[in-house]
């Protein structure tokens, strides 16, 4: 329950230790690889530290504190201390912590980064613990696969989310347009909904993981994938975005917008449609109470799909309290505890047994997301995913800004990605 | 001459064994004064640089990060970088960004310094206000310019529209042709007051008697500037240019906030490239190598500057 913000001093301390750790690491002084789960002599003193990337998300942070309080009530022999850092700095601080052998016991990592951190050796191999726990079959296979790297199991999903299609009900009604379900309908709807003072739709194509996240949903829908990025499907997916911008149905501003900016365009009636995740639901209701909207599946081409987001729990490879840490994680996954936490954070279950709960199934908005999550795919491309993602961001931006043709942009990106796939 | 006179005296002092030790101790105790600084510098400068150098010579990446067996690969990281189009592109962007930024910062800073060098009411207050731009955190300045240059809501476009040039409206920071220029303008705005303050201090140090004498001899304003101001300001100008170059070459936050290095790679300068190599791609060895190259480049510049100053003082 002790929430601690990483301030500048902690940061500097971590960097200093990081530098010190590096000498040891690179000059060959052996650093114990993964400390073996020590048999805890007394069960009294176990203190585990948990770190999450929610310094800027008070709703998530409060829910996490509440969950930890509930755990400690029923587990007086384990003390859980939570600390938080902003999402954008999470990766960097985790690396510095890893160099200093000073990572909190339990870490909550964004699922596309999870493979990379497993590869870095930052996470403890939990294959045995999870095997004897025996509940892995209860999870949606898409999300579960993001916790498995090279056959070993490094964690458990915290929660899932995915993208869906938001439409402004009033605008669609006035224009006499139905919610698009195919790409052709999408083009027509975008054209019909574009007026003098608004665009047909808003997306995020910014030069960050958010841009890749949004576009991959289209790439997969076209029947393509990163290992075949520059095939016909890949070109069709990118061409669609390029056309929507060049025909004026989508602002070129998408190149700079994150998903929250794209949501604001939609809320401010500057866009009639928007692709986004459940994390904007609270803001749409609170900040734009007069806007009348609904949620539907993403218009699809060949394959109906969505893209999976969410966090995974992992245990740091240097943790001295692996047993207590695992006890905590396993406790969070017990259906009652899990449901309570998910309702507090407004996210979706990664477990099938919990997904059947009426809380999600009977809600007109949440049920759409829940249905999409079951079809959603994770970004499970191994340790080099972030570099592939960067190449894809370059391709999207080059094509939309007119610097390269769609084919050229994708060929260039693929030339970078191909060697990374086999590594 | 003077030295020969004093020599016998020191010999007398050091003749006894005790005196010799006293001198030795005094010499040693001199080093004692330097010691804290040496410790500080080695802990905060030499050691990190050594670690960085060591990293740059090893194949340190995702696979060898924690295992501690990153193979020693000599200069392979450096070779890889030199052949890497991404690195070369970033180095080119950095040079363009720095030279153009520096040119404008210096010209504007110098003009402002000359302007403020004449006494007029509110001089001090205005100077302080101008410095605000430099005092502002880069994140604030960057965000400010990001919104001003925005394609849909930005004040630049509004201004163009209102003077009847609406057809030239653009998404300034999202267009690969204009994004770098946008970051340069923001950086000039941030950096020019810094140049002004340093150059202003230099101008204040030129004795006014020189100008008075020149005026009496009939020199005009332009002649006074070329024959007195410029030569007298030479060391200050060189110092400001060097500092400015180093500061500008290192600019990271401002660009990161404004464009994140995009669109595509239009504003990916070296510091952003290094950041990506290290913290996004986990290519620690290559990241360290490019940081060392950046350091060496700037170090060479500083050495050149020191030589120049030295030569000037000797002359």
Coordinates of N, CA, C and O in Angstrom, one line a residue, chain B residues 69-232:
Chain B
X69 N 28.4 -12.3 -20.6 CA 29.5 -12.9 -21.5 C 29.5 -12.2 -22.8 O 29.7 -12.8 -23.9
X70 N 29.2 -10.9 -22.8 CA 29.2 -10.2 -24.1 C 30.6 -10.3 -24.7 O 31.6 -9.9 -24.0
X71 N 30.7 -10.8 -25.9 CA 32.1 -11.0 -26.5 C 32.7 -9.6 -26.8 O 32.1 -8.7 -27.2
X72 N 34.1 -9.6 -26.6 CA 34.9 -8.4 -27.0 C 35.0 -8.4 -28.5 O 35.4 -9.4 -29.1
X73 N 34.6 -7.4 -29.1 CA 34.5 -7.4 -30.6 C 35.3 -6.2 -31.2 O 35.1 -5.8 -32.3
X74 N 36.2 -5.7 -30.4 CA 37.1 -4.5 -30.9 C 36.2 -3.4 -31.4 O 35.3 -3.0 -30.7
X75 N 36.4 -3.0 -32.6 CA 35.7 -1.8 -33.1 C 34.5 -2.1 -34.0 O 34.1 -1.3 -34.8
X76 N 34.0 -3.4 -33.9 CA 32.9 -3.8 -34.8 C 31.7 -2.9 -34.6 O 31.0 -2.6 -35.6
X77 N 31.4 -2.5 -33.4 CA 30.2 -1.6 -33.2 C 30.4 -0.3 -34.0 O 29.5 0.2 -34.6
X78 N 31.6 0.2 -34.0 CA 31.9 1.5 -34.7 C 31.8 1.3 -36.2 O 31.2 2.1 -36.9
X79 N 32.3 0.1 -36.6 CA 32.3 -0.2 -38.1 C 30.8 -0.3 -38.5 O 30.4 0.2 -39.6
X80 N 30.1 -1.0 -37.7 CA 28.7 -1.2 -38.0 C 27.9 0.1 -38.2 O 27.2 0.4 -39.1
X81 N 28.2 1.0 -37.2 CA 27.6 2.3 -37.2 C 27.9 3.1 -38.4 O 27.1 3.8 -39.1
X82 N 29.2 3.1 -38.8 CA 29.7 4.0 -39.9 C 29.0 3.5 -41.2 O 28.7 4.3 -42.1
X83 N 28.7 2.2 -41.3 CA 28.1 1.6 -42.5 C 26.6 1.7 -42.4 O 25.9 1.3 -43.3
X84 N 26.0 2.1 -41.2 CA 24.6 2.1 -41.0 C 24.0 3.4 -41.6 O 24.3 4.5 -41.1
X85 N 23.1 3.2 -42.6 CA 22.5 4.5 -43.1 C 21.7 5.3 -42.1 O 21.7 6.5 -42.2
X86 N 21.1 4.6 -41.1 CA 20.4 5.3 -40.1 C 21.3 6.2 -39.3 O 20.9 7.4 -39.0
X87 N 22.5 5.7 -38.9 CA 23.4 6.5 -38.1 C 23.9 7.7 -39.0 O 24.0 8.8 -38.5
X88 N 24.2 7.4 -40.2 CA 24.8 8.5 -41.1 C 23.7 9.5 -41.3 O 24.0 10.7 -41.3
X89 N 22.5 9.1 -41.5 CA 21.4 10.0 -41.7 C 21.3 10.9 -40.4 O 21.2 12.1 -40.5
X90 N 21.3 10.3 -39.2 CA 21.2 11.0 -38.0 C 22.3 12.0 -37.8 O 22.1 13.2 -37.4
X91 N 23.5 11.6 -38.2 CA 24.7 12.5 -38.1 C 24.5 13.7 -39.0 O 24.8 14.8 -38.6
X92 N 24.0 13.4 -40.2 CA 23.7 14.5 -41.1 C 22.7 15.5 -40.6 O 22.9 16.7 -40.7
X93 N 21.6 14.9 -40.1 CA 20.5 15.7 -39.5 C 21.1 16.6 -38.4 O 20.8 17.8 -38.3
X94 N 21.9 16.0 -37.6 CA 22.5 16.7 -36.4 C 23.3 17.9 -36.9 O 23.2 19.0 -36.4
X95 N 24.1 17.7 -37.9 CA 25.0 18.7 -38.5 C 24.1 19.9 -39.0 O 24.4 21.0 -38.7
X96 N 23.1 19.5 -39.8 CA 22.2 20.5 -40.4 C 21.5 21.3 -39.3 O 21.6 22.5 -39.3
X97 N 21.0 20.6 -38.3 CA 20.2 21.2 -37.2 C 21.2 22.1 -36.5 O 20.8 23.3 -36.2
X98 N 22.4 21.7 -36.2 CA 23.3 22.5 -35.4 C 23.8 23.7 -36.1 O 23.8 24.8 -35.5
X99 N 24.3 23.5 -37.3 CA 24.9 24.7 -38.0 C 23.8 25.8 -38.3 O 24.1 26.9 -38.0
X100 N 22.6 25.4 -38.8 CA 21.6 26.4 -39.1 C 21.1 27.0 -37.8 O 21.1 28.3 -37.7
X101 N 20.9 26.2 -36.7 CA 20.4 26.8 -35.5 C 21.5 27.8 -34.9 O 21.2 28.9 -34.6
X102 N 22.7 27.3 -34.9 CA 23.8 28.1 -34.4 C 23.9 29.4 -35.1 O 24.1 30.5 -34.5
X103 N 23.9 29.4 -36.5 CA 24.0 30.6 -37.3 C 23.0 31.6 -36.9 O 23.3 32.8 -36.6
X104 N 21.7 31.2 -36.8 CA 20.7 32.2 -36.5 C 20.8 32.6 -35.0 O 20.6 33.8 -34.7
X105 N 21.0 31.6 -34.1 CA 21.1 32.0 -32.7 C 22.2 33.1 -32.5 O 22.0 34.0 -31.8
X106 N 23.3 32.9 -33.2 CA 24.4 33.8 -33.0 C 24.1 35.1 -33.6 O 24.3 36.2 -32.9
X107 N 23.6 35.2 -34.8 CA 23.3 36.5 -35.4 C 22.3 37.2 -34.6 O 22.4 38.4 -34.3
X108 N 21.2 36.5 -34.2 CA 20.1 37.2 -33.5 C 20.7 37.6 -32.1 O 20.4 38.7 -31.6
X109 N 21.4 36.7 -31.5 CA 22.0 37.0 -30.2 C 22.9 38.2 -30.2 O 22.9 39.1 -29.3
X110 N 23.7 38.3 -31.2 CA 24.7 39.4 -31.4 C 24.0 40.7 -31.6 O 24.3 41.7 -31.0
X111 N 23.0 40.6 -32.5 CA 22.2 41.9 -32.8 C 21.5 42.4 -31.5 O 21.6 43.6 -31.2
X112 N 20.9 41.5 -30.7 CA 20.3 41.9 -29.5 C 21.3 42.4 -28.5 O 21.0 43.4 -27.8
X113 N 22.5 41.8 -28.4 CA 23.5 42.2 -27.5 C 23.9 43.7 -27.9 O 24.1 44.5 -27.0
X114 N 24.1 43.9 -29.2 CA 24.5 45.3 -29.6 C 23.4 46.3 -29.2 O 23.7 47.4 -28.8
X115 N 22.2 45.8 -29.4 CA 21.0 46.7 -29.1 C 21.0 47.1 -27.7 O 20.8 48.2 -27.3
X116 N 21.2 46.0 -26.8 CA 21.1 46.3 -25.4 C 22.3 47.0 -24.8 O 22.4 47.4 -23.7
X117 N 23.4 47.0 -25.6 CA 24.6 47.6 -25.2 C 24.5 49.1 -25.1 O 25.3 49.8 -24.4
X118 N 23.5 49.7 -25.7 CA 23.2 51.1 -25.5 C 22.3 51.3 -24.4 O 21.3 50.6 -24.3
X119 N 22.5 52.3 -23.6 CA 21.6 52.6 -22.5 C 20.3 53.1 -22.9 O 20.3 54.0 -23.8
X120 N 19.2 52.5 -22.5 CA 17.9 53.1 -22.7 C 16.9 52.6 -21.6 O 17.2 51.6 -20.9
X121 N 15.8 53.3 -21.4 CA 15.0 52.9 -20.3 C 14.4 51.5 -20.4 O 14.2 51.0 -21.5
X122 N 14.3 50.8 -19.3 CA 13.8 49.5 -19.2 C 14.7 48.4 -19.8 O 14.4 47.3 -20.1
X123 N 16.0 48.9 -20.1 CA 17.0 48.0 -20.7 C 17.1 46.6 -19.9 O 17.0 45.6 -20.5
X124 N 17.3 46.8 -18.6 CA 17.5 45.6 -17.8 C 16.3 44.7 -17.8 O 16.5 43.5 -17.9
X125 N 15.2 45.3 -17.6 CA 13.9 44.5 -17.6 C 13.7 43.7 -18.9 O 13.4 42.5 -18.8
X126 N 13.9 44.4 -20.0 CA 13.7 43.7 -21.3 C 14.6 42.6 -21.5 O 14.3 41.5 -22.0
X127 N 15.9 42.8 -21.0 CA 16.9 41.8 -21.2 C 16.5 40.5 -20.4 O 16.6 39.4 -20.8
X128 N 16.0 40.8 -19.2 CA 15.6 39.7 -18.3 C 14.5 38.9 -18.9 O 14.4 37.7 -18.9
X129 N 13.5 39.7 -19.5 CA 12.3 39.0 -20.1 C 12.8 38.1 -21.2 O 12.2 37.0 -21.4
X130 N 13.7 38.6 -22.0 CA 14.2 37.8 -23.2 C 14.8 36.5 -22.7 O 14.7 35.5 -23.4
X131 N 15.4 36.6 -21.6 CA 16.1 35.4 -21.1 C 15.1 34.3 -20.7 O 15.5 33.1 -20.5
X132 N 13.9 34.7 -20.4 CA 12.9 33.7 -20.0 C 12.8 32.5 -21.0 O 12.6 31.4 -20.5
X133 N 12.9 32.8 -22.3 CA 12.8 31.7 -23.2 C 13.9 30.7 -22.9 O 13.6 29.5 -23.1
X134 N 15.1 31.2 -22.5 CA 16.1 30.2 -22.3 C 15.9 29.5 -21.0 O 16.4 28.3 -20.8
X135 N 15.3 30.1 -20.0 CA 15.1 29.5 -18.7 C 13.9 28.5 -18.7 O 13.9 27.7 -17.9
X136 N 13.1 28.6 -19.7 CA 11.9 27.7 -19.8 C 12.4 26.3 -20.0 O 13.2 26.0 -20.8
X137 N 11.8 25.3 -19.3 CA 12.1 23.9 -19.6 C 11.9 23.6 -21.0 O 10.9 24.0 -21.6
X138 N 12.7 22.7 -21.6 CA 12.6 22.4 -23.0 C 11.3 21.8 -23.3 O 10.7 21.9 -24.4
X139 N 10.7 21.0 -22.3 CA 9.5 20.3 -22.6 C 8.3 21.4 -22.8 O 7.5 21.2 -23.6
X140 N 8.4 22.5 -22.0 CA 7.4 23.5 -22.1 C 7.5 24.2 -23.4 O 6.5 24.4 -24.2
X141 N 8.8 24.6 -23.8 CA 9.0 25.3 -25.0 C 8.6 24.4 -26.2 O 7.9 24.9 -27.1
X142 N 9.0 23.2 -26.1 CA 8.6 22.2 -27.2 C 7.2 22.1 -27.4 O 6.6 22.1 -28.5
X143 N 6.4 21.9 -26.3 CA 5.0 21.7 -26.4 C 4.3 23.0 -27.0 O 3.4 22.9 -27.8
X144 N 4.8 24.1 -26.5 CA 4.3 25.4 -27.0 C 4.4 25.5 -28.6 O 3.5 25.8 -29.3
X145 N 5.6 25.2 -29.1 CA 5.8 25.3 -30.5 C 5.1 24.2 -31.3 O 4.6 24.4 -32.4
X146 N 4.9 23.0 -30.6 CA 4.2 21.9 -31.2 C 2.8 22.4 -31.5 O 2.2 22.1 -32.6
X147 N 2.2 23.1 -30.5 CA 0.8 23.5 -30.7 C 0.7 24.7 -31.7 O -0.3 24.8 -32.5
X148 N 1.7 25.6 -31.6 CA 1.6 26.7 -32.6 C 1.7 26.3 -34.0 O 1.1 26.8 -34.9
X149 N 2.5 25.2 -34.2 CA 2.7 24.7 -35.6 C 1.7 23.6 -36.0 O 1.8 23.1 -37.1
X150 N 0.7 23.4 -35.2 CA -0.2 22.3 -35.5 C -1.0 22.6 -36.7 O -1.3 23.8 -37.0
X151 N -1.3 21.6 -37.5 CA -2.0 21.8 -38.8 C -3.4 22.2 -38.7 O -3.9 22.9 -39.5
X152 N -4.1 21.7 -37.7 CA -5.6 22.0 -37.6 C -5.9 23.2 -36.7 O -6.8 23.9 -36.9
X153 N -5.1 23.3 -35.6 CA -5.5 24.4 -34.6 C -4.4 25.4 -34.5 O -4.6 26.4 -33.7
X154 N -3.2 25.3 -35.2 CA -2.1 26.1 -34.9 C -2.2 27.5 -35.2 O -2.9 27.9 -36.2
X155 N -1.5 28.4 -34.5 CA -1.6 29.8 -34.7 C -0.8 30.2 -35.9 O -1.2 31.2 -36.6
X156 N 0.2 29.5 -36.3 CA 0.9 29.8 -37.6 C -0.1 29.8 -38.8 O -0.1 30.7 -39.6
X157 N -0.8 28.7 -38.8 CA -1.8 28.5 -39.9 C -2.9 29.6 -39.9 O -3.3 30.2 -40.9
X158 N -3.3 29.9 -38.7 CA -4.3 31.0 -38.5 C -3.8 32.3 -39.0 O -4.5 33.0 -39.7
X159 N -2.5 32.6 -38.7 CA -1.9 33.8 -39.2 C -1.8 33.8 -40.7 O -2.2 34.8 -41.3
X160 N -1.4 32.7 -41.3 CA -1.3 32.7 -42.8 C -2.7 32.9 -43.4 O -2.9 33.7 -44.3
X161 N -3.7 32.3 -42.8 CA -5.1 32.4 -43.2 C -5.5 33.9 -43.2 O -6.1 34.4 -44.1
X162 N -5.2 34.5 -42.1 CA -5.7 35.9 -41.8 C -5.1 36.9 -42.7 O -5.6 38.0 -42.9
X163 N -3.8 36.6 -43.2 CA -3.3 37.6 -44.2 C -3.4 37.1 -45.6 O -2.8 37.5 -46.5
X164 N -4.4 36.2 -45.8 CA -4.8 35.8 -47.1 C -3.8 34.8 -47.8 O -3.8 34.7 -49.0
X165 N -3.0 34.1 -47.0 CA -2.1 33.1 -47.6 C -2.5 31.7 -47.2 O -1.7 30.8 -47.0
X166 N -3.9 31.5 -47.0 CA -4.4 30.3 -46.5 C -4.0 29.1 -47.3 O -3.9 28.0 -46.8
X167 N -3.7 29.3 -48.6 CA -3.3 28.1 -49.4 C -1.9 27.5 -49.0 O -1.6 26.4 -49.4
X168 N -1.1 28.3 -48.3 CA 0.2 27.8 -47.8 C 0.1 27.1 -46.5 O 1.1 26.7 -45.9
X169 N -1.1 26.9 -46.0 CA -1.2 26.2 -44.7 C -0.6 24.8 -44.8 O -0.6 24.2 -45.8
X170 N -0.1 24.4 -43.7 CA 0.6 23.0 -43.7 C 0.5 22.4 -42.3 O 0.3 23.1 -41.3
X171 N 0.8 21.1 -42.3 CA 1.0 20.4 -41.0 C 2.5 20.5 -40.8 O 3.3 19.6 -41.2
X172 N 3.0 21.6 -40.2 CA 4.4 22.0 -40.3 C 5.3 20.9 -39.7 O 6.4 20.6 -40.3
X173 N 5.0 20.3 -38.6 CA 5.8 19.4 -37.9 C 5.6 17.9 -38.4 O 6.2 17.0 -38.0
X174 N 4.6 17.8 -39.3 CA 4.3 16.4 -39.7 C 4.7 16.3 -41.2 O 4.5 15.2 -41.8
X175 N 5.2 17.3 -41.8 CA 5.6 17.3 -43.2 C 7.1 17.1 -43.1 O 7.9 17.9 -42.6
X176 N 7.6 16.0 -43.8 CA 9.1 15.8 -43.7 C 9.9 16.9 -44.2 O 11.1 17.0 -43.9
X177 N 9.3 17.8 -45.1 CA 10.1 18.9 -45.7 C 10.3 20.0 -44.7 O 11.2 20.9 -44.8
X178 N 9.3 20.2 -43.8 CA 9.3 21.4 -42.9 C 9.6 21.1 -41.5 O 9.8 22.0 -40.7
X179 N 9.5 19.8 -41.1 CA 9.6 19.5 -39.7 C 11.0 19.9 -39.1 O 11.0 20.5 -38.0
X180 N 12.1 19.7 -39.8 CA 13.4 20.0 -39.2 C 13.4 21.6 -39.0 O 13.9 22.1 -38.0
X181 N 12.9 22.3 -40.1 CA 12.9 23.7 -40.0 C 12.1 24.2 -38.7 O 12.5 25.1 -38.0
X182 N 11.0 23.5 -38.5 CA 10.2 23.8 -37.3 C 11.0 23.7 -36.0 O 11.0 24.6 -35.1
X183 N 11.7 22.6 -35.9 CA 12.5 22.4 -34.7 C 13.6 23.4 -34.6 O 14.0 23.8 -33.5
X184 N 14.2 23.8 -35.7 CA 15.3 24.7 -35.7 C 14.8 26.1 -35.2 O 15.4 26.7 -34.3
X185 N 13.6 26.5 -35.7 CA 13.0 27.8 -35.3 C 12.8 27.8 -33.7 O 13.2 28.7 -33.0
X186 N 12.2 26.7 -33.2 CA 12.0 26.6 -31.8 C 13.3 26.7 -31.0 O 13.4 27.4 -30.0
X187 N 14.3 26.0 -31.6 CA 15.6 26.0 -30.9 C 16.3 27.3 -30.9 O 17.0 27.7 -29.9
X188 N 16.1 28.1 -32.0 CA 16.7 29.4 -32.1 C 16.0 30.3 -31.1 O 16.7 31.1 -30.4
X189 N 14.7 30.1 -31.0 CA 14.0 30.9 -30.0 C 14.5 30.7 -28.6 O 14.7 31.6 -27.8
X190 N 14.8 29.4 -28.3 CA 15.3 29.0 -27.0 C 16.7 29.5 -26.8 O 17.0 30.0 -25.7
X191 N 17.5 29.4 -27.8 CA 19.0 29.6 -27.6 C 19.5 31.0 -27.8 O 20.5 31.4 -27.3
X192 N 18.8 31.8 -28.6 CA 19.3 33.1 -28.9 C 19.6 34.0 -27.7 O 20.6 34.7 -27.6
X193 N 18.7 34.0 -26.7 CA 18.9 34.8 -25.5 C 20.2 34.4 -24.8 O 20.8 35.3 -24.2
X194 N 20.5 33.2 -24.8 CA 21.7 32.7 -24.1 C 22.9 33.3 -24.8 O 23.9 33.8 -24.2
X195 N 22.9 33.3 -26.2 CA 24.0 33.9 -26.9 C 24.1 35.4 -26.6 O 25.1 36.0 -26.4
X196 N 22.9 36.0 -26.5 CA 22.8 37.5 -26.2 C 23.5 37.8 -24.9 O 24.3 38.7 -24.9
X197 N 23.2 37.0 -23.9 CA 23.7 37.4 -22.6 C 25.2 37.3 -22.5 O 25.9 38.1 -22.0
X198 N 25.8 36.2 -23.1 CA 27.2 36.0 -23.1 C 27.9 37.1 -24.0 O 28.9 37.7 -23.5
X199 N 27.3 37.4 -25.1 CA 27.9 38.4 -26.0 C 27.8 39.8 -25.4 O 28.7 40.7 -25.5
X200 N 26.7 40.0 -24.7 CA 26.5 41.3 -24.0 C 27.5 41.5 -23.0 O 28.1 42.6 -22.9
X201 N 27.8 40.5 -22.2 CA 28.9 40.6 -21.2 C 30.2 41.0 -21.8 O 31.0 41.8 -21.3
X202 N 30.5 40.3 -23.0 CA 31.7 40.6 -23.7 C 31.8 42.1 -24.2 O 32.8 42.8 -24.0
X203 N 30.7 42.6 -24.7 CA 30.6 44.0 -25.2 C 30.9 45.0 -24.0 O 31.5 46.0 -24.2
X204 N 30.3 44.6 -22.9 CA 30.5 45.5 -21.7 C 31.9 45.6 -21.3 O 32.3 46.6 -20.6
X205 N 32.7 44.6 -21.6 CA 34.1 44.6 -21.2 C 35.0 45.4 -22.1 O 36.2 45.6 -21.8
X206 N 34.5 45.8 -23.2 CA 35.4 46.7 -24.1 C 35.4 48.1 -23.6 O 34.4 48.7 -23.3
X207 N 36.6 48.6 -23.3 CA 36.7 49.9 -22.7 C 36.1 51.0 -23.6 O 36.4 51.0 -24.8
X208 N 35.3 51.8 -23.0 CA 34.7 52.8 -23.9 C 35.7 53.8 -24.4 O 35.4 54.5 -25.4
X209 N 36.8 53.9 -23.7 CA 37.8 54.9 -24.2 C 38.3 54.6 -25.6 O 38.6 55.5 -26.4
X210 N 38.3 53.3 -25.9 CA 38.7 52.9 -27.3 C 37.7 53.6 -28.3 O 38.2 54.1 -29.3
X211 N 36.4 53.5 -28.0 CA 35.4 54.1 -28.9 C 35.6 55.6 -29.0 O 35.5 56.2 -30.0
X212 N 35.8 56.2 -27.8 CA 36.0 57.6 -27.7 C 37.1 58.1 -28.6 O 37.0 59.0 -29.4
X213 N 38.3 57.4 -28.4 CA 39.4 57.7 -29.2 C 39.2 57.6 -30.7 O 39.5 58.5 -31.5
X214 N 38.5 56.5 -31.0 CA 38.2 56.3 -32.4 C 37.3 57.4 -33.0 O 37.5 57.8 -34.1
X215 N 36.3 57.8 -32.2 CA 35.4 58.8 -32.6 C 36.2 60.1 -32.9 O 36.0 60.8 -33.9
X216 N 37.1 60.4 -32.0 CA 37.9 61.6 -32.1 C 38.7 61.6 -33.4 O 38.8 62.6 -34.1
X217 N 39.2 60.4 -33.7 CA 40.0 60.2 -34.9 C 39.1 60.2 -36.1 O 39.6 60.0 -37.3
X218 N 37.8 60.2 -35.9 CA 36.9 60.4 -37.1 C 36.3 59.0 -37.6 O 35.9 59.0 -38.7
X219 N 36.4 58.0 -36.8 CA 35.8 56.7 -37.2 C 34.3 56.7 -37.1 O 33.8 57.1 -36.1
X220 N 33.6 56.2 -38.2 CA 32.2 56.1 -38.2 C 31.7 54.9 -37.4 O 32.5 54.1 -36.9
X221 N 30.4 54.7 -37.3 CA 29.8 53.6 -36.6 C 30.3 52.2 -37.1 O 30.7 51.3 -36.4
X222 N 30.3 52.1 -38.5 CA 30.6 50.8 -39.1 C 32.1 50.5 -38.9 O 32.5 49.4 -38.5
X223 N 32.9 51.6 -39.0 CA 34.4 51.4 -38.8 C 34.6 51.0 -37.4 O 35.5 50.1 -37.1
X224 N 33.9 51.6 -36.4 CA 34.1 51.3 -35.0 C 33.8 49.9 -34.8 O 34.5 49.1 -34.1
X225 N 32.7 49.4 -35.4 CA 32.3 48.0 -35.2 C 33.3 47.0 -35.8 O 33.7 46.1 -35.1
X226 N 33.8 47.3 -37.0 CA 34.7 46.4 -37.7 C 36.1 46.4 -37.0 O 36.7 45.4 -36.8
X227 N 36.5 47.6 -36.7 CA 37.9 47.8 -36.2 C 38.1 47.6 -34.7 O 39.2 47.3 -34.2
X228 N 37.0 47.9 -33.9 CA 37.1 47.7 -32.5 C 36.3 46.6 -32.0 O 36.8 45.6 -31.4
X229 N 35.0 46.6 -32.2 CA 34.1 45.6 -31.6 C 34.5 44.2 -32.0 O 34.7 43.4 -31.1
X230 N 34.6 44.0 -33.3 CA 34.9 42.6 -33.8 C 36.2 42.1 -33.2 O 36.2 41.0 -32.7
X231 N 37.3 42.8 -33.4 CA 38.6 42.2 -32.9 C 38.5 42.0 -31.4 O 39.1 41.0 -30.9
X232 N 38.0 43.0 -30.7 CA 37.9 42.8 -29.2 C 37.0 41.7 -28.8 O 37.3 41.1 -27.7

